[in-house]
PDB file of C-alpha atoms in Angstrom:
ATOM      1  CA  MET Z 170      -0.418   0.252   0.403  1.00  0.00           C
ATOM      2  CA  PRO Z 171       1.497   3.115  -0.526  1.00  0.00           C
ATOM      3  CA  ASP Z 172       2.267   6.165   2.415  1.00  0.00           C
ATOM      4  CA  ILE Z 173      -1.015   7.968   0.804  1.00  0.00           C
ATOM      5  CA  LEU Z 174      -3.568   7.057  -0.814  1.00  0.00           C
ATOM      6  CA  CYS Z 175      -6.547   9.218  -1.919  1.00  0.00           C
ATOM      7  CA  LEU Z 176     -10.409   7.965  -1.161  1.00  0.00           C
ATOM      8  CA  GLY Z 177     -12.168  10.333  -3.876  1.00  0.00           C
ATOM      9  CA  GLU Z 178     -13.396  10.918  -7.362  1.00  0.00           C
ATOM     10  CA  PRO Z 179     -11.156  11.775 -10.641  1.00  0.00           C
ATOM     11  CA  LEU Z 180     -12.867  14.467 -13.152  1.00  0.00           C
ATOM     12  CA  LEU Z 181     -11.591  14.869 -16.523  1.00  0.00           C
ATOM     13  CA  GLU Z 182     -11.187  18.673 -16.884  1.00  0.00           C
ATOM     14  CA  PHE Z 183     -12.153  21.216 -19.671  1.00  0.00           C
ATOM     15  CA  ASN Z 184     -10.766  24.442 -19.259  1.00  0.00           C
ATOM     16  CA  HIS Z 185     -12.294  27.497 -20.683  1.00  0.00           C
ATOM     17  CA  LEU Z 186      -9.069  30.022 -22.469  1.00  0.00           C
ATOM     18  CA  GLY Z 187     -11.993  32.183 -24.020  1.00  0.00           C
ATOM     19  CA  GLY Z 188     -13.435  31.942 -27.653  1.00  0.00           C
ATOM     20  CA  ALA Z 189     -14.440  28.185 -28.784  1.00  0.00           C
ATOM     21  CA  ASP Z 190     -10.363  27.343 -27.002  1.00  0.00           C
ATOM     22  CA  TRP Z 191     -11.442  24.866 -23.592  1.00  0.00           C
ATOM     23  CA  ARG Z 192      -8.559  23.023 -22.124  1.00  0.00           C
ATOM     24  CA  GLN Z 193      -8.674  19.167 -22.100  1.00  0.00           C
ATOM     25  CA  GLY Z 194      -6.270  19.254 -18.213  1.00  0.00           C
ATOM     26  CA  PHE Z 195      -7.355  16.340 -14.723  1.00  0.00           C
ATOM     27  CA  GLY Z 196      -9.248  17.025 -11.441  1.00  0.00           C
ATOM     28  CA  GLY Z 197     -10.811  15.581  -8.621  1.00  0.00           C
ATOM     29  CA  ASP Z 198      -9.315  17.064  -5.524  1.00  0.00           C
ATOM     30  CA  VAL Z 199      -8.632  13.753  -4.430  1.00  0.00           C
ATOM     31  CA  SER Z 200      -6.929  13.061  -7.282  1.00  0.00           C
ATOM     32  CA  ASN Z 201      -5.222  16.430  -7.566  1.00  0.00           C
ATOM     33  CA  VAL Z 202      -4.217  15.731  -3.781  1.00  0.00           C
ATOM     34  CA  ALA Z 203      -2.963  12.023  -4.963  1.00  0.00           C
ATOM     35  CA  VAL Z 204      -0.389  13.481  -7.954  1.00  0.00           C
ATOM     36  CA  ALA Z 205       0.279  16.958  -6.024  1.00  0.00           C
ATOM     37  CA  ALA Z 206       1.661  14.602  -2.649  1.00  0.00           C
ATOM     38  CA  ALA Z 207       2.983  12.332  -5.519  1.00  0.00           C
ATOM     39  CA  ARG Z 208       5.122  15.674  -7.638  1.00  0.00           C
ATOM     40  CA  GLN Z 209       6.854  15.950  -3.465  1.00  0.00           C
ATOM     41  CA  GLY Z 210       8.250  12.451  -4.111  1.00  0.00           C
ATOM     42  CA  ALA Z 211       6.058  10.870  -1.900  1.00  0.00           C
ATOM     43  CA  SER Z 212       4.172   7.356  -2.494  1.00  0.00           C
ATOM     44  CA  ALA Z 213       0.580   7.577  -2.892  1.00  0.00           C
ATOM     45  CA  GLY Z 214      -1.936   6.810  -4.464  1.00  0.00           C
ATOM     46  CA  LEU Z 215      -6.201   6.649  -5.049  1.00  0.00           C
ATOM     47  CA  LEU Z 216      -8.800   4.578  -4.596  1.00  0.00           C
ATOM     48  CA  THR Z 217     -11.859   4.904  -6.502  1.00  0.00           C
ATOM     49  CA  ARG Z 218     -14.076   4.621 -10.028  1.00  0.00           C
ATOM     50  CA  VAL Z 219     -13.926   5.191 -13.107  1.00  0.00           C
ATOM     51  CA  GLY Z 220     -15.865   4.421 -16.688  1.00  0.00           C
ATOM     52  CA  ALA Z 221     -14.721   2.505 -18.550  1.00  0.00           C
ATOM     53  CA  ASP Z 222     -14.503   4.801 -21.042  1.00  0.00           C
ATOM     54  CA  ARG Z 223     -12.743   7.909 -22.804  1.00  0.00           C
ATOM     55  CA  PHE Z 224     -11.590   8.933 -20.354  1.00  0.00           C
ATOM     56  CA  GLY Z 225     -10.780   7.576 -17.421  1.00  0.00           C
ATOM     57  CA  ILE Z 226      -8.158   5.649 -19.676  1.00  0.00           C
ATOM     58  CA  SER Z 227      -7.022   9.303 -20.180  1.00  0.00           C
ATOM     59  CA  LEU Z 228      -7.054   9.275 -16.060  1.00  0.00           C
ATOM     60  CA  GLU Z 229      -5.335   6.021 -14.702  1.00  0.00           C
ATOM     61  CA  GLU Z 230      -2.777   6.488 -17.390  1.00  0.00           C
ATOM     62  CA  MET Z 231      -2.209  10.169 -16.421  1.00  0.00           C
ATOM     63  CA  LEU Z 232      -2.339   9.041 -12.892  1.00  0.00           C
ATOM     64  CA  ARG Z 233       0.561   5.662 -13.443  1.00  0.00           C
ATOM     65  CA  ALA Z 234       2.510   8.679 -15.807  1.00  0.00           C
ATOM     66  CA  GLU Z 235       2.515  10.984 -12.101  1.00  0.00           C
ATOM     67  CA  GLY Z 236       3.798   7.832 -10.325  1.00  0.00           C
ATOM     68  CA  VAL Z 237       0.124   7.507  -8.684  1.00  0.00           C
ATOM     69  CA  ASP Z 238      -0.564   3.629  -7.555  1.00  0.00           C
ATOM     70  CA  THR Z 239      -4.193   3.206  -9.173  1.00  0.00           C
ATOM     71  CA  THR Z 240      -4.390  -0.187  -8.161  1.00  0.00           C
ATOM     72  CA  HIS Z 241      -6.824   0.499  -6.357  1.00  0.00           C
ATOM     73  CA  VAL Z 242      -8.437   2.313 -10.180  1.00  0.00           C
ATOM     74  CA  ALA Z 243     -12.264  -0.220 -10.385  1.00  0.00           C
ATOM     75  CA  ARG Z 244     -13.385   0.645 -14.677  1.00  0.00           C
ATOM     76  CA  ASP Z 245     -16.967   0.670 -13.606  1.00  0.00           C
ATOM     77  CA  GLU Z 246     -18.808  -0.869 -17.255  1.00  0.00           C
ATOM     78  CA  ASP Z 247     -22.101   0.875 -16.881  1.00  0.00           C
ATOM     79  CA  ALA Z 248     -21.622   4.129 -15.361  1.00  0.00           C
ATOM     80  CA  PRO Z 249     -19.507   7.299 -16.324  1.00  0.00           C
ATOM     81  CA  THR Z 250     -16.644   9.277 -15.606  1.00  0.00           C
ATOM     82  CA  GLY Z 251     -17.164  12.344 -14.485  1.00  0.00           C
ATOM     83  CA  LEU Z 252     -16.419  15.918 -15.968  1.00  0.00           C
ATOM     84  CA  TYR Z 253     -16.433  19.072 -15.185  1.00  0.00           C
ATOM     85  CA  PHE Z 254     -15.707  22.826 -17.383  1.00  0.00           C
ATOM     86  CA  VAL Z 255     -14.156  25.574 -15.638  1.00  0.00           C
ATOM     87  CA  THR Z 256     -14.775  28.548 -17.238  1.00  0.00           C
ATOM     88  CA  HIS Z 257     -13.286  32.843 -15.748  1.00  0.00           C
ATOM     89  CA  GLY Z 258     -14.155  35.874 -14.348  1.00  0.00           C
ATOM     90  CA  GLU Z 259     -13.567  39.134 -12.799  1.00  0.00           C
ATOM     91  CA  ALA Z 260     -15.406  36.902 -10.061  1.00  0.00           C
ATOM     92  CA  GLY Z 261     -12.215  34.544 -10.268  1.00  0.00           C
ATOM     93  CA  HIS Z 262     -13.169  30.578 -11.338  1.00  0.00           C
ATOM     94  CA  GLU Z 263     -16.585  29.124 -12.228  1.00  0.00           C
ATOM     95  CA  PHE Z 264     -17.603  25.737 -12.596  1.00  0.00           C
ATOM     96  CA  ALA Z 265     -20.195  23.643 -14.040  1.00  0.00           C
ATOM     97  CA  TYR Z 266     -19.948  18.922 -13.521  1.00  0.00           C
ATOM     98  CA  ARG Z 267     -21.597  16.216 -15.040  1.00  0.00           C
ATOM     99  CA  ARG Z 268     -21.049  14.329 -12.303  1.00  0.00           C
ATOM    100  CA  LYS Z 269     -25.083  13.260 -11.726  1.00  0.00           C
ATOM    101  CA  GLY Z 270     -24.154   8.600 -11.850  1.00  0.00           C
ATOM    102  CA  SER Z 271     -20.871   9.479 -12.238  1.00  0.00           C
ATOM    103  CA  ALA Z 272     -18.237   5.871 -11.733  1.00  0.00           C
ATOM    104  CA  ALA Z 273     -17.636   6.855  -8.282  1.00  0.00           C
ATOM    105  CA  SER Z 274     -20.424   8.127  -6.743  1.00  0.00           C
ATOM    106  CA  ARG Z 275     -20.658   4.038  -6.975  1.00  0.00           C
ATOM    107  CA  MET Z 276     -18.037   2.976  -4.772  1.00  0.00           C
ATOM    108  CA  THR Z 277     -18.768   1.558  -1.708  1.00  0.00           C
ATOM    109  CA  PRO Z 278     -16.800  -0.014   0.958  1.00  0.00           C
ATOM    110  CA  GLU Z 279     -16.569  -4.124  -0.217  1.00  0.00           C
ATOM    111  CA  ASP Z 280     -14.837  -1.688  -3.206  1.00  0.00           C
ATOM    112  CA  LEU Z 281     -11.692  -0.915   1.058  1.00  0.00           C
ATOM    113  CA  PRO Z 282      -9.487  -3.444   0.506  1.00  0.00           C
ATOM    114  CA  PRO Z 283      -8.948  -5.470   3.929  1.00  0.00           C
ATOM    115  CA  ASP Z 284      -7.198  -3.386   5.794  1.00  0.00           C
ATOM    116  CA  LEU Z 285      -4.997  -0.429   4.782  1.00  0.00           C
ATOM    117  CA  SER Z 286      -1.803  -1.985   5.553  1.00  0.00           C
ATOM    118  CA  GLY Z 287       1.197   0.122   5.049  1.00  0.00           C
ATOM    119  CA  THR Z 288      -0.341   2.809   4.439  1.00  0.00           C
ATOM    120  CA  ARG Z 289       0.794   5.656   7.117  1.00  0.00           C
ATOM    121  CA  ILE Z 290      -1.676   8.751   5.635  1.00  0.00           C
ATOM    122  CA  LEU Z 291      -6.133   8.280   4.979  1.00  0.00           C
ATOM    123  CA  HIS Z 292      -6.795  11.464   3.244  1.00  0.00           C
ATOM    124  CA  LEU Z 293     -10.412  12.312   2.012  1.00  0.00           C
ATOM    125  CA  SER Z 294     -12.756  14.650   1.118  1.00  0.00           C
ATOM    126  CA  GLY Z 295     -16.535  16.142   2.222  1.00  0.00           C
ATOM    127  CA  ILE Z 296     -16.223  16.164  -1.934  1.00  0.00           C
ATOM    128  CA  THR Z 297     -15.798  12.132  -1.016  1.00  0.00           C
ATOM    129  CA  GLN Z 298     -18.946  12.611   1.057  1.00  0.00           C
ATOM    130  CA  ALA Z 299     -21.220  14.000  -0.964  1.00  0.00           C
ATOM    131  CA  ILE Z 300     -20.972  12.695  -4.218  1.00  0.00           C
ATOM    132  CA  SER Z 301     -23.799   9.717  -2.806  1.00  0.00           C
ATOM    133  CA  GLU Z 302     -25.215   7.378  -0.013  1.00  0.00           C
ATOM    134  CA  SER Z 303     -23.175   4.551  -0.857  1.00  0.00           C
ATOM    135  CA  ALA Z 304     -19.326   7.307  -1.694  1.00  0.00           C
ATOM    136  CA  ARG Z 305     -20.564   8.262   1.537  1.00  0.00           C
ATOM    137  CA  ALA Z 306     -20.662   5.066   3.248  1.00  0.00           C
ATOM    138  CA  THR Z 307     -17.237   3.953   1.652  1.00  0.00           C
ATOM    139  CA  ALA Z 308     -16.232   7.165   2.964  1.00  0.00           C
ATOM    140  CA  ASP Z 309     -16.569   6.454   7.160  1.00  0.00           C
ATOM    141  CA  ALA Z 310     -16.012   2.781   6.714  1.00  0.00           C
ATOM    142  CA  ALA Z 311     -12.582   4.283   4.892  1.00  0.00           C
ATOM    143  CA  MET Z 312     -11.764   6.050   8.423  1.00  0.00           C
ATOM    144  CA  ASP Z 313     -12.734   3.030  10.312  1.00  0.00           C
ATOM    145  CA  LEU Z 314     -10.174   0.888   9.074  1.00  0.00           C
ATOM    146  CA  ALA Z 315      -7.489   3.536   8.192  1.00  0.00           C
ATOM    147  CA  ARG Z 316      -8.267   3.502  13.094  1.00  0.00           C
ATOM    148  CA  GLN Z 317      -8.098  -0.090  12.782  1.00  0.00           C
ATOM    149  CA  SER Z 318      -4.362  -0.194  10.437  1.00  0.00           C
ATOM    150  CA  GLY Z 319      -2.862   3.268  12.785  1.00  0.00           C
ATOM    151  CA  ALA Z 320      -2.894   5.318  10.239  1.00  0.00           C
ATOM    152  CA  ARG Z 321      -3.712   9.008   9.766  1.00  0.00           C
ATOM    153  CA  VAL Z 322      -6.928  10.485   9.036  1.00  0.00           C
ATOM    154  CA  SER Z 323      -6.800  13.683   6.964  1.00  0.00           C
ATOM    155  CA  TYR Z 324      -9.311  15.339   6.044  1.00  0.00           C
ATOM    156  CA  ASP Z 325     -10.901  18.843   2.860  1.00  0.00           C
ATOM    157  CA  PRO Z 326     -14.759  20.123   4.155  1.00  0.00           C
ATOM    158  CA  ASN Z 327     -14.603  21.157   0.882  1.00  0.00           C
ATOM    159  CA  LEU Z 328     -18.452  21.999   1.243  1.00  0.00           C
ATOM    160  CA  ARG Z 329     -19.965  21.800  -2.407  1.00  0.00           C
ATOM    161  CA  LEU Z 330     -23.874  23.155  -1.638  1.00  0.00           C
ATOM    162  CA  ALA Z 331     -24.168  22.092  -4.678  1.00  0.00           C
ATOM    163  CA  LEU Z 332     -24.114  18.437  -4.552  1.00  0.00           C
ATOM    164  CA  TRP Z 333     -25.808  18.352  -0.909  1.00  0.00           C
ATOM    165  CA  PRO Z 334     -27.916  20.719   1.530  1.00  0.00           C
ATOM    166  CA  ILE Z 335     -26.699  21.987   4.480  1.00  0.00           C
ATOM    167  CA  GLU Z 336     -28.509  20.168   6.198  1.00  0.00           C
ATOM    168  CA  VAL Z 337     -26.875  17.058   5.642  1.00  0.00           C
ATOM    169  CA  ALA Z 338     -23.118  18.393   4.834  1.00  0.00           C
ATOM    170  CA  ARG Z 339     -22.867  19.793   7.826  1.00  0.00           C
ATOM    171  CA  PRO Z 340     -23.329  17.004  10.736  1.00  0.00           C
ATOM    172  CA  THR Z 341     -21.207  15.181   8.570  1.00  0.00           C
ATOM    173  CA  ILE Z 342     -18.922  16.840   8.022  1.00  0.00           C
ATOM    174  CA  LEU Z 343     -18.281  18.184  11.565  1.00  0.00           C
ATOM    175  CA  ARG Z 344     -18.435  14.778  12.722  1.00  0.00           C
ATOM    176  CA  ALA Z 345     -15.516  13.937  10.261  1.00  0.00           C
ATOM    177  CA  LEU Z 346     -13.300  16.119  11.690  1.00  0.00           C
ATOM    178  CA  ALA Z 347     -13.931  15.538  15.325  1.00  0.00           C
ATOM    179  CA  SER Z 348     -12.734  11.761  13.792  1.00  0.00           C
ATOM    180  CA  CYS Z 349     -10.380  12.961  12.477  1.00  0.00           C
ATOM    181  CA  ASP Z 350      -6.435  13.473  12.412  1.00  0.00           C
ATOM    182  CA  ILE Z 351      -5.822  16.039   9.890  1.00  0.00           C
ATOM    183  CA  ALA Z 352      -9.047  18.738   9.092  1.00  0.00           C
ATOM    184  CA  LEU Z 353      -7.118  20.750   6.118  1.00  0.00           C
ATOM    185  CA  PRO Z 354     -10.552  23.433   6.357  1.00  0.00           C
ATOM    186  CA  GLY Z 355     -10.983  26.150   4.211  1.00  0.00           C
ATOM    187  CA  LEU Z 356     -11.909  29.083   5.990  1.00  0.00           C
ATOM    188  CA  ASP Z 357     -14.190  29.823   3.577  1.00  0.00           C
ATOM    189  CA  ASP Z 358     -15.546  26.060   4.059  1.00  0.00           C
ATOM    190  CA  ALA Z 359     -15.447  26.579   7.481  1.00  0.00           C
ATOM    191  CA  ARG Z 360     -17.270  29.595   8.015  1.00  0.00           C
ATOM    192  CA  VAL Z 361     -19.908  29.158   6.272  1.00  0.00           C
ATOM    193  CA  LEU Z 362     -20.566  24.762   8.712  1.00  0.00           C
ATOM    194  CA  LEU Z 363     -19.347  26.570  11.593  1.00  0.00           C
ATOM    195  CA  GLU Z 364     -21.076  30.305  11.629  1.00  0.00           C
ATOM    196  CA  MET Z 365     -18.740  31.138  12.873  1.00  0.00           C
ATOM    197  CA  ASP Z 366     -16.039  33.805  11.374  1.00  0.00           C
ATOM    198  CA  ASP Z 367     -12.918  35.219  13.162  1.00  0.00           C
ATOM    199  CA  PRO Z 368     -10.454  32.526  12.200  1.00  0.00           C
ATOM    200  CA  GLU Z 369      -8.874  32.352  14.517  1.00  0.00           C
ATOM    201  CA  ASP Z 370     -11.955  31.029  16.675  1.00  0.00           C
ATOM    202  CA  ILE Z 371     -12.649  29.436  14.007  1.00  0.00           C
ATOM    203  CA  LEU Z 372      -9.540  27.406  14.808  1.00  0.00           C
ATOM    204  CA  ARG Z 373     -10.054  26.729  18.446  1.00  0.00           C
ATOM    205  CA  SER Z 374     -13.465  25.208  17.398  1.00  0.00           C
ATOM    206  CA  ILE Z 375     -11.751  22.761  14.974  1.00  0.00           C
ATOM    207  CA  GLN Z 376      -9.196  21.905  17.621  1.00  0.00           C
ATOM    208  CA  ASP Z 377     -11.641  21.260  19.887  1.00  0.00           C
ATOM    209  CA  MET Z 378     -13.554  18.407  18.331  1.00  0.00           C
ATOM    210  CA  GLY Z 379      -9.875  16.395  18.550  1.00  0.00           C
ATOM    211  CA  PRO Z 380      -7.752  16.359  14.625  1.00  0.00           C
ATOM    212  CA  ALA Z 381      -4.467  16.775  16.212  1.00  0.00           C
ATOM    213  CA  ILE Z 382      -3.451  19.313  13.254  1.00  0.00           C
ATOM    214  CA  VAL Z 383      -5.187  22.146  11.563  1.00  0.00           C
ATOM    215  CA  ALA Z 384      -3.997  24.593   8.372  1.00  0.00           C
ATOM    216  CA  LEU Z 385      -6.527  26.230   8.314  1.00  0.00           C
ATOM    217  CA  THR Z 386      -5.980  27.558   4.845  1.00  0.00           C
ATOM    218  CA  MET Z 387      -7.209  31.217   3.909  1.00  0.00           C
ATOM    219  CA  GLY Z 388      -6.795  32.094  -0.137  1.00  0.00           C
ATOM    220  CA  ARG Z 389      -4.596  34.826  -0.726  1.00  0.00           C
ATOM    221  CA  ASP Z 390      -3.494  35.689   3.577  1.00  0.00           C
ATOM    222  CA  GLY Z 391      -1.931  32.526   3.645  1.00  0.00           C
ATOM    223  CA  VAL Z 392      -2.948  29.935   6.773  1.00  0.00           C
ATOM    224  CA  LEU Z 393      -4.046  29.364   9.784  1.00  0.00           C
ATOM    225  CA  LEU Z 394      -2.244  26.162  12.035  1.00  0.00           C
ATOM    226  CA  GLY Z 395      -2.884  24.529  14.914  1.00  0.00           C
ATOM    227  CA  ALA Z 396      -0.594  22.147  15.861  1.00  0.00           C
ATOM    228  CA  ASP Z 397       1.913  21.120  19.118  1.00  0.00           C
ATOM    229  CA  GLY Z 398      -0.625  23.832  21.153  1.00  0.00           C
ATOM    230  CA  GLU Z 399       0.963  26.056  19.290  1.00  0.00           C
ATOM    231  CA  MET Z 400      -0.856  28.594  16.847  1.00  0.00           C
ATOM    232  CA  HIS Z 401       1.269  29.405  13.672  1.00  0.00           C
ATOM    233  CA  HIS Z 402      -0.055  32.323  10.993  1.00  0.00           C
ATOM    234  CA  VAL Z 403       2.024  31.242   7.784  1.00  0.00           C
ATOM    235  CA  SER Z 404       1.642  34.364   5.170  1.00  0.00           C
ATOM    236  CA  SER Z 405       1.148  32.670   0.838  1.00  0.00           C
ATOM    237  CA  PRO Z 406       4.247  34.130  -0.958  1.00  0.00           C
ATOM    238  CA  THR Z 407       2.534  37.290  -3.510  1.00  0.00           C
ATOM    239  CA  VAL Z 408       2.469  35.489  -7.090  1.00  0.00           C
ATOM    240  CA  ASP Z 409       1.162  36.711 -10.248  1.00  0.00           C
ATOM    241  CA  ALA Z 410      -2.094  34.148  -9.872  1.00  0.00           C
ATOM    242  CA  VAL Z 411      -3.647  33.593 -13.037  1.00  0.00           C
ATOM    243  CA  ASP Z 412      -6.033  30.420 -12.064  1.00  0.00           C
ATOM    244  CA  ALA Z 413      -6.537  29.129  -8.006  1.00  0.00           C
ATOM    245  CA  THR Z 414      -8.299  26.378  -9.273  1.00  0.00           C
ATOM    246  CA  GLY Z 415      -6.636  23.925  -6.751  1.00  0.00           C
ATOM    247  CA  ALA Z 416      -4.317  24.986  -5.208  1.00  0.00           C
ATOM    248  CA  GLY Z 417      -5.678  24.099  -1.688  1.00  0.00           C
ATOM    249  CA  ASP Z 418      -5.188  20.267  -3.367  1.00  0.00           C
ATOM    250  CA  CYS Z 419      -1.911  21.004  -4.157  1.00  0.00           C
ATOM    251  CA  PHE Z 420      -1.688  22.642  -0.900  1.00  0.00           C
ATOM    252  CA  ASP Z 421      -3.620  18.873   0.950  1.00  0.00           C
ATOM    253  CA  GLY Z 422      -0.835  16.744  -0.985  1.00  0.00           C
ATOM    254  CA  ALA Z 423       2.677  18.523  -0.408  1.00  0.00           C
ATOM    255  CA  PHE Z 424       1.815  19.782   3.195  1.00  0.00           C
ATOM    256  CA  ILE Z 425      -0.386  15.102   4.199  1.00  0.00           C
ATOM    257  CA  ALA Z 426       3.910  14.901   1.620  1.00  0.00           C
ATOM    258  CA  ARG Z 427       5.797  16.027   4.032  1.00  0.00           C
ATOM    259  CA  LEU Z 428       4.494  15.163   7.171  1.00  0.00           C
ATOM    260  CA  VAL Z 429       5.163  12.376   5.678  1.00  0.00           C
ATOM    261  CA  ALA Z 430       9.313  12.789   4.752  1.00  0.00           C
ATOM    262  CA  GLY Z 431       9.373  14.430   9.098  1.00  0.00           C
ATOM    263  CA  ASP Z 432       8.703  17.125   8.233  1.00  0.00           C
ATOM    264  CA  THR Z 433       7.598  19.810  11.366  1.00  0.00           C
ATOM    265  CA  PRO Z 434       3.447  21.082  10.792  1.00  0.00           C
ATOM    266  CA  LEU Z 435       5.010  24.437  10.115  1.00  0.00           C
ATOM    267  CA  ASP Z 436       7.715  23.971   7.991  1.00  0.00           C
ATOM    268  CA  ALA Z 437       5.538  21.302   6.094  1.00  0.00           C
ATOM    269  CA  ALA Z 438       2.837  24.420   5.303  1.00  0.00           C
ATOM    270  CA  ARG Z 439       5.069  27.095   5.065  1.00  0.00           C
ATOM    271  CA  TYR Z 440       6.847  24.371   1.953  1.00  0.00           C
ATOM    272  CA  ALA Z 441       3.252  23.935   1.446  1.00  0.00           C
ATOM    273  CA  THR Z 442       1.890  27.348   1.059  1.00  0.00           C
ATOM    274  CA  GLN Z 443       4.837  27.723  -1.402  1.00  0.00           C
ATOM    275  CA  ALA Z 444       3.325  24.813  -3.233  1.00  0.00           C
ATOM    276  CA  ALA Z 445       0.183  25.824  -3.617  1.00  0.00           C
ATOM    277  CA  ALA Z 446       1.484  29.640  -4.932  1.00  0.00           C
ATOM    278  CA  LEU Z 447       3.197  28.379  -7.832  1.00  0.00           C
ATOM    279  CA  SER Z 448      -0.117  25.896  -8.750  1.00  0.00           C
ATOM    280  CA  THR Z 449      -1.931  29.210  -9.876  1.00  0.00           C
ATOM    281  CA  LEU Z 450       0.885  30.230 -12.385  1.00  0.00           C
ATOM    282  CA  GLY Z 451      -1.575  28.417 -14.819  1.00  0.00           C
ATOM    283  CA  TYR Z 452      -4.162  27.485 -16.107  1.00  0.00           C
ATOM    284  CA  GLY Z 453      -6.002  23.604 -14.426  1.00  0.00           C
ATOM    285  CA  ALA Z 454      -5.731  21.077 -11.998  1.00  0.00           C
ATOM    286  CA  VAL Z 455      -2.815  19.837 -11.693  1.00  0.00           C
ATOM    287  CA  GLY Z 456      -1.151  20.902 -14.754  1.00  0.00           C
ATOM    288  CA  PRO Z 457       0.734  23.759 -12.993  1.00  0.00           C
ATOM    289  CA  ILE Z 458       1.332  21.802  -9.926  1.00  0.00           C
ATOM    290  CA  PRO Z 459       4.177  22.497  -9.075  1.00  0.00           C
ATOM    291  CA  ASN Z 460       6.619  19.925  -7.243  1.00  0.00           C
ATOM    292  CA  SER Z 461       8.991  19.477  -4.708  1.00  0.00           C
ATOM    293  CA  GLN Z 462      12.176  21.125  -6.708  1.00  0.00           C
ATOM    294  CA  ALA Z 463      10.706  24.373  -7.978  1.00  0.00           C
ATOM    295  CA  VAL Z 464       9.163  24.367  -4.792  1.00  0.00           C
ATOM    296  CA  ARG Z 465      12.559  24.309  -2.542  1.00  0.00           C
ATOM    297  CA  ASP Z 466      13.668  27.110  -5.535  1.00  0.00           C
ATOM    298  CA  ALA Z 467      11.150  28.701  -4.509  1.00  0.00           C
ATOM    299  CA  MET Z 468      11.787  28.417  -1.410  1.00  0.00           C
ATOM    300  CA  LYS Z 469      15.090  29.362  -1.244  1.00  0.00           C
ATOM    301  CA  ARG Z 470      14.545  32.465  -3.879  1.00  0.00           C
ATOM    302  CA  ALA Z 471      12.078  34.101  -0.776  1.00  0.00           C
ATOM    303  CA  GLU Z 472      14.918  33.540   1.925  1.00  0.00           C
ATOM    304  CA  PRO Z 473      16.686  37.352   2.781  1.00  0.00           C
ATOM    305  CA  ARG Z 474      20.523  37.864   2.181  1.00  0.00           C
ATOM    306  CA  ARG Z 475      22.665  38.048   3.731  1.00  0.00           C
ATOM    307  CA  PRO Z 476      25.115  40.981   3.790  1.00  0.00           C
ATOM    308  CA  ALA Z 477      28.793  39.971   2.477  1.00  0.00           C
ATOM    309  CA  GLY Z 478      31.150  38.339   4.715  1.00  0.00           C
ATOM    310  CA  ALA Z 479      27.666  37.533   7.892  1.00  0.00           C
ATOM    311  CA  THR Z 480      28.207  34.576   9.924  1.00  0.00           C
TER     312      THR Z 480
END
């Protein structure tokens, strides 16, 4: 089993470049996380279903090319691979999905392996839980299996109210936050879920639920990290962003990859914040995700230079 196993739905992406031009790419939040982790040098895999169609085959080929373990990617002969479309405007990017009845939405607990021995982190999201009741049951069973196998659970709420009503989403997500080890919420989602505004209050509230590590991502305002009894603010590097699609997923993948590599939560957050910023420099969710060398080069350039002769 890979060190990091991600559970959820991969998607084919079509990104609008203007006029009649669209660029095909790949997406799906936990699939993006798996790719981001792999590009940082981590052992990562994906557990899902894809359609037995050209789109599903393309996704599998991409994942393997990225070094993501596809042992637990099953092909469903009776359902299609999900798609999504990204358009860009003054208010930012907007998404349209064609995923109802997708192969991944048909996942069941029977798709899980008998145990997760060897896996150090299981990662999943609120989208994994939202796409269907059977996927939700699969997510619950996977979290139980992770605990039984000694793996930590990493969880990003990734609230999408187009997929499920808040009356269902809120209690489901709060239960997952209470049972995970590493919580990776976005600030906007957390404000809706907790009906709170202040980032520090939100972070403390989630910490009180039980996760040992909470990284509250705040876009251009960086990350608020709670771990080891301390709270830290990690600033986001200033970049000329063109598309933030998947930046949060890039953060998640880079963050858990560095935790698996032995970094402290604070060092992992600094690294992942840089990775997420770099991922906004190109269009699409997967293509712009930086590798570890690009991240380290950017971090080195950002270090303050010592005066000549300083020791």
